[in-house]
Tab-separated table of N, CA, C and O in Angstrom:
chain	number	residue	atom	x	y	z
N	25	MET	N	-2.128	12.764	-37.858
N	25	MET	CA	-1.730	11.183	-37.663
N	25	MET	C	-3.381	11.232	-37.720
N	25	MET	O	-4.198	11.705	-36.566
N	26	LEU	N	-4.333	11.160	-38.458
N	26	LEU	CA	-5.829	11.352	-38.054
N	26	LEU	C	-5.747	9.334	-37.368
N	26	LEU	O	-5.842	7.954	-37.797
N	27	MET	N	-6.901	9.370	-36.528
N	27	MET	CA	-7.286	8.614	-35.878
N	27	MET	C	-8.748	8.111	-35.414
N	27	MET	O	-9.500	9.314	-35.697
N	28	LEU	N	-9.182	7.203	-35.088
N	28	LEU	CA	-10.510	6.590	-36.119
N	28	LEU	C	-11.227	7.208	-34.471
N	28	LEU	O	-10.733	6.847	-33.258
N	29	PRO	N	-12.157	7.983	-34.354
N	29	PRO	CA	-12.717	7.967	-32.635
N	29	PRO	C	-12.702	6.671	-32.279
N	29	PRO	O	-12.708	5.942	-31.000
N	30	ASP	N	-13.919	5.163	-32.460
N	30	ASP	CA	-13.277	3.948	-31.934
N	30	ASP	C	-11.619	3.767	-31.668
N	30	ASP	O	-11.887	3.148	-29.714
N	31	THR	N	-11.195	3.997	-31.897
N	31	THR	CA	-9.134	4.236	-31.589
N	31	THR	C	-9.418	4.486	-30.090
N	31	THR	O	-8.350	4.305	-29.512
N	32	MET	N	-9.178	6.259	-30.595
N	32	MET	CA	-8.739	6.570	-30.170
N	32	MET	C	-9.867	5.991	-28.006
N	32	MET	O	-9.635	5.971	-27.467
N	33	LEU	N	-11.382	5.672	-28.414
N	33	LEU	CA	-11.740	5.157	-27.293
N	33	LEU	C	-11.322	3.947	-26.708
N	33	LEU	O	-11.199	4.020	-25.794
N	34	ALA	N	-11.108	3.427	-27.576
N	34	ALA	CA	-10.286	2.346	-26.939
N	34	ALA	C	-8.824	2.816	-26.217
N	34	ALA	O	-8.715	1.770	-25.088
N	35	LEU	N	-8.493	3.750	-26.790
N	35	LEU	CA	-6.409	3.738	-25.904
N	35	LEU	C	-6.649	4.673	-25.099
N	35	LEU	O	-6.617	4.085	-23.879
N	36	ALA	N	-8.752	5.566	-24.519
N	36	ALA	CA	-8.480	5.815	-23.677
N	36	ALA	C	-9.435	5.104	-22.703
N	36	ALA	O	-8.956	4.693	-21.232
N	37	ASN	N	-10.407	3.882	-23.364
N	37	ASN	CA	-10.002	3.048	-21.868
N	37	ASN	C	-9.853	2.496	-21.696
N	37	ASN	O	-9.289	2.065	-20.270
N	38	ASP	N	-7.299	1.847	-21.960
N	38	ASP	CA	-7.021	1.113	-21.776
N	38	ASP	C	-6.508	2.742	-20.621
N	38	ASP	O	-6.048	1.132	-19.922
N	39	ARG	N	-6.419	3.109	-20.827
N	39	ARG	CA	-5.547	4.027	-19.339
N	39	ARG	C	-6.218	3.972	-18.773
N	39	ARG	O	-5.448	4.283	-17.444
N	40	ARG	N	-7.472	4.415	-18.969
N	40	ARG	CA	-8.481	4.903	-17.896
N	40	ARG	C	-8.438	3.359	-15.835
N	40	ARG	O	-8.118	2.973	-15.729
N	41	ARG	N	-8.413	1.354	-17.292
N	41	ARG	CA	-7.921	0.843	-17.021
N	41	ARG	C	-6.702	0.830	-15.774
N	41	ARG	O	-6.374	-0.101	-14.794
N	42	GLU	N	-5.736	1.232	-16.738
N	42	GLU	CA	-4.250	1.181	-15.993
N	42	GLU	C	-4.188	1.963	-15.328
N	42	GLU	O	-3.786	1.548	-14.293
N	43	LEU	N	-4.519	3.086	-15.122
N	43	LEU	CA	-4.575	4.286	-13.967
N	43	LEU	C	-5.517	3.542	-12.563
N	43	LEU	O	-5.087	3.684	-11.471
N	44	ILE	N	-6.789	2.432	-12.840
N	44	ILE	CA	-6.797	2.062	-12.236
N	44	ILE	C	-6.526	0.823	-11.266
N	44	ILE	O	-6.462	0.888	-10.193
N	45	ALA	N	-5.728	0.245	-12.216
N	45	ALA	CA	-4.602	-1.034	-11.633
N	45	ALA	C	-4.210	-0.468	-10.262
N	45	ALA	O	-2.941	-1.329	-10.344
N	46	GLU	N	-3.016	0.930	-10.974
N	46	GLU	CA	-2.218	0.824	-10.328
N	46	GLU	C	-2.576	1.940	-9.621
N	46	GLU	O	-2.108	1.697	-8.114
N	47	ALA	N	-4.393	2.773	-8.763
N	47	ALA	CA	-3.828	3.412	-7.605
N	47	ALA	C	-5.275	1.737	-7.397
N	47	ALA	O	-4.997	1.571	-5.611
N	48	ASP	N	-5.227	0.172	-7.525
N	48	ASP	CA	-5.293	-0.796	-6.795
N	48	ASP	C	-4.201	-1.069	-6.277
N	48	ASP	O	-4.315	-2.184	-4.681
N	49	ARG	N	-2.976	-1.592	-6.928
N	49	ARG	CA	-2.113	-1.930	-7.042
N	49	ARG	C	-1.799	-0.889	-4.818
N	49	ARG	O	-1.104	-1.410	-4.171
N	50	GLU	N	-1.288	0.627	-5.338
N	50	GLU	CA	-1.148	1.378	-3.978
N	50	GLU	C	-1.430	1.440	-2.907
N	50	GLU	O	-1.607	1.292	-1.630
N	51	ARG	N	-2.965	0.880	-3.219
N	51	ARG	CA	-4.057	0.707	-1.946
N	51	ARG	C	-3.666	-0.772	-0.980
N	51	ARG	O	-4.029	-0.779	0.330
N	52	LEU	N	-3.552	-1.660	-1.786
N	52	LEU	CA	-2.851	-2.702	-1.644
N	52	LEU	C	-2.044	-2.991	-0.263
N	52	LEU	O	-1.920	-3.247	0.383
N	53	LEU	N	-0.898	-2.181	-1.454
N	53	LEU	CA	0.449	-2.232	-0.516
N	53	LEU	C	0.818	-1.463	0.709
N	53	LEU	O	1.131	-1.785	1.333
N	54	THR	N	-0.226	0.017	0.027
N	54	THR	CA	-0.739	0.726	1.047
N	54	THR	C	-0.858	-0.080	2.576
N	54	THR	O	-0.589	0.531	3.120
N	55	SER	N	-2.234	-1.154	2.760
N	55	SER	CA	-3.193	-2.248	3.457
N	55	SER	C	-2.122	-2.826	3.339
N	55	SER	O	-1.963	-2.663	5.443
N	56	ALA	N	-1.285	-3.351	3.262
N	56	ALA	CA	-0.331	-4.560	4.196
N	56	ALA	C	1.048	-4.046	4.126
N	56	ALA	O	1.197	-4.704	5.340
N	57	ARG	N	1.358	-2.844	4.145
N	57	ARG	CA	2.609	-1.853	4.922
N	57	ARG	C	1.597	-1.726	6.453
N	57	ARG	O	2.426	-1.880	7.636
N	58	ARG	N	0.340	-0.908	5.703
N	58	ARG	CA	0.230	-0.927	7.313
N	58	ARG	C	-0.364	-2.059	8.314
N	58	ARG	O	-0.221	-2.141	9.610
N	59	ALA	N	-0.609	-3.418	7.698
N	59	ALA	CA	-0.857	-3.998	8.832
N	59	ALA	C	0.817	-4.694	9.283
N	59	ALA	O	0.144	-5.390	10.152
N	60	ARG	N	2.131	-4.816	8.163
N	60	ARG	CA	2.769	-5.429	8.353
N	60	ARG	C	2.549	-4.593	10.039
N	60	ARG	O	4.107	-4.820	11.054
N	61	ARG	N	3.201	-2.915	9.901
N	61	ARG	CA	3.657	-2.137	11.176
N	61	ARG	C	2.744	-2.660	11.709
N	61	ARG	O	3.547	-2.550	13.114
N	62	ALA	N	1.237	-3.182	12.305
N	62	ALA	CA	0.335	-2.769	13.123
N	62	ALA	C	0.803	-4.303	13.596
N	62	ALA	O	0.953	-4.577	15.245
N	63	ARG	N	1.128	-5.535	12.930
N	63	ARG	CA	1.391	-6.734	13.556
N	63	ARG	C	3.206	-7.170	14.390
N	63	ARG	O	2.658	-6.830	15.555
N	64	ASN	N	3.574	-5.460	13.623
N	64	ASN	CA	5.259	-5.117	14.675
N	64	ASN	C	4.702	-4.954	15.738
N	64	ASN	O	5.168	-5.162	16.403
N	65	ALA	N	4.055	-3.649	15.749
N	65	ALA	CA	3.282	-3.280	16.683
N	65	ALA	C	3.646	-4.217	17.620
N	65	ALA	O	3.529	-4.048	19.036
N	66	VAL	N	2.434	-4.822	18.202
N	66	VAL	CA	1.776	-6.058	19.189
N	66	VAL	C	2.966	-6.332	19.796
N	66	VAL	O	3.345	-7.087	20.375
N	67	ALA	N	4.190	-7.206	18.566
N	67	ALA	CA	4.886	-7.949	19.131
N	67	ALA	C	5.988	-7.424	19.881
N	67	ALA	O	6.016	-7.676	20.556
N	68	VAL	N	5.814	-5.837	19.636
N	68	VAL	CA	7.132	-5.532	20.539
N	68	VAL	C	6.155	-4.905	21.973
N	68	VAL	O	6.667	-4.626	22.858
N	69	ARG	N	5.083	-5.027	22.297
N	69	ARG	CA	4.874	-4.644	23.534
N	69	ARG	C	4.566	-5.300	24.546
N	69	ARG	O	4.679	-6.631	24.146
N	70	GLY	N	4.752	-4.937	25.271
N	70	GLY	CA	5.141	-5.342	26.721
N	70	GLY	C	7.228	-6.059	26.856
N	70	GLY	O	7.236	-6.415	27.562
N	71	GLN	N	8.304	-5.351	25.564
N	71	GLN	CA	9.279	-5.881	25.596
N	71	GLN	C	10.433	-4.026	26.248
N	71	GLN	O	10.156	-3.743	25.909
N	72	PRO	N	11.116	-4.900	26.961
N	72	PRO	CA	11.477	-3.627	26.970
N	72	PRO	C	12.329	-2.729	25.644
N	72	PRO	O	12.345	-3.629	24.641
N	73	ASP	N	12.535	-2.097	26.083
N	73	ASP	CA	13.042	-1.014	24.855
N	73	ASP	C	14.045	-0.789	24.808
N	73	ASP	O	15.447	-0.145	24.176
N	74	GLY	N	14.769	-1.960	24.365
N	74	GLY	CA	16.655	-1.451	24.608
N	74	GLY	C	17.659	-1.279	25.291
N	74	GLY	O	17.332	-1.483	26.675
N	75	THR	N	18.549	-0.113	25.082
N	75	THR	CA	19.853	0.192	26.207
N	75	THR	C	18.721	1.282	26.492
N	75	THR	O	18.958	1.115	27.836
N	76	LEU	N	17.611	1.747	25.757
N	76	LEU	CA	16.726	2.817	26.988
N	76	LEU	C	15.565	2.015	28.242
N	76	LEU	O	15.749	3.210	29.655
N	77	ALA	N	16.055	1.043	28.475
N	77	ALA	CA	14.927	0.445	29.584
N	77	ALA	C	15.817	0.426	30.493
N	77	ALA	O	16.721	0.601	30.885
N	78	SER	N	15.209	-0.025	32.074
N	78	SER	CA	15.376	0.113	32.761
N	78	SER	C	15.984	-1.710	33.100
N	78	SER	O	15.703	-1.806	32.844
N	79	CYS	N	17.077	-1.175	34.664
N	79	CYS	CA	17.174	-2.856	34.198
N	79	CYS	C	16.671	-4.170	35.419
N	79	CYS	O	16.932	-4.910	35.196
N	80	GLU	N	15.748	-3.133	36.268
N	80	GLU	CA	14.548	-3.780	37.145
N	80	GLU	C	13.590	-3.309	36.430
N	80	GLU	O	13.498	-3.647	35.812
N	81	PRO	N	13.619	-4.751	37.273
N	81	PRO	CA	11.927	-5.516	35.879
N	81	PRO	C	11.154	-4.015	35.995
N	81	PRO	O	11.241	-4.028	37.838
N	82	SER	N	10.184	-4.738	35.845
N	82	SER	CA	8.869	-4.333	34.878
N	82	SER	C	7.914	-5.033	36.640
N	82	SER	O	8.104	-5.753	36.502
N	83	ALA	N	7.340	-3.784	36.985
N	83	ALA	CA	5.966	-4.583	38.099
N	83	ALA	C	5.236	-4.114	37.076
N	83	ALA	O	4.249	-4.237	36.799
N	84	ARG	N	4.344	-6.027	37.033
N	84	ARG	CA	3.028	-6.097	36.832
N	84	ARG	C	1.961	-6.120	37.462
N	84	ARG	O	2.082	-6.130	38.251
């Protein structure tokens, strides 16, 4: 199969753009997951730990 250099270059550039877009999406998702975990961790701070928490009120 004979491919013109311009066609090969266009395909290579398209693939490169796809890889960059995929990496950007992955970074965005990772950032969103970290933000969600951090937000949930702050919301839980200062509350009892469920069944492992003491029955007595904590001293503040």
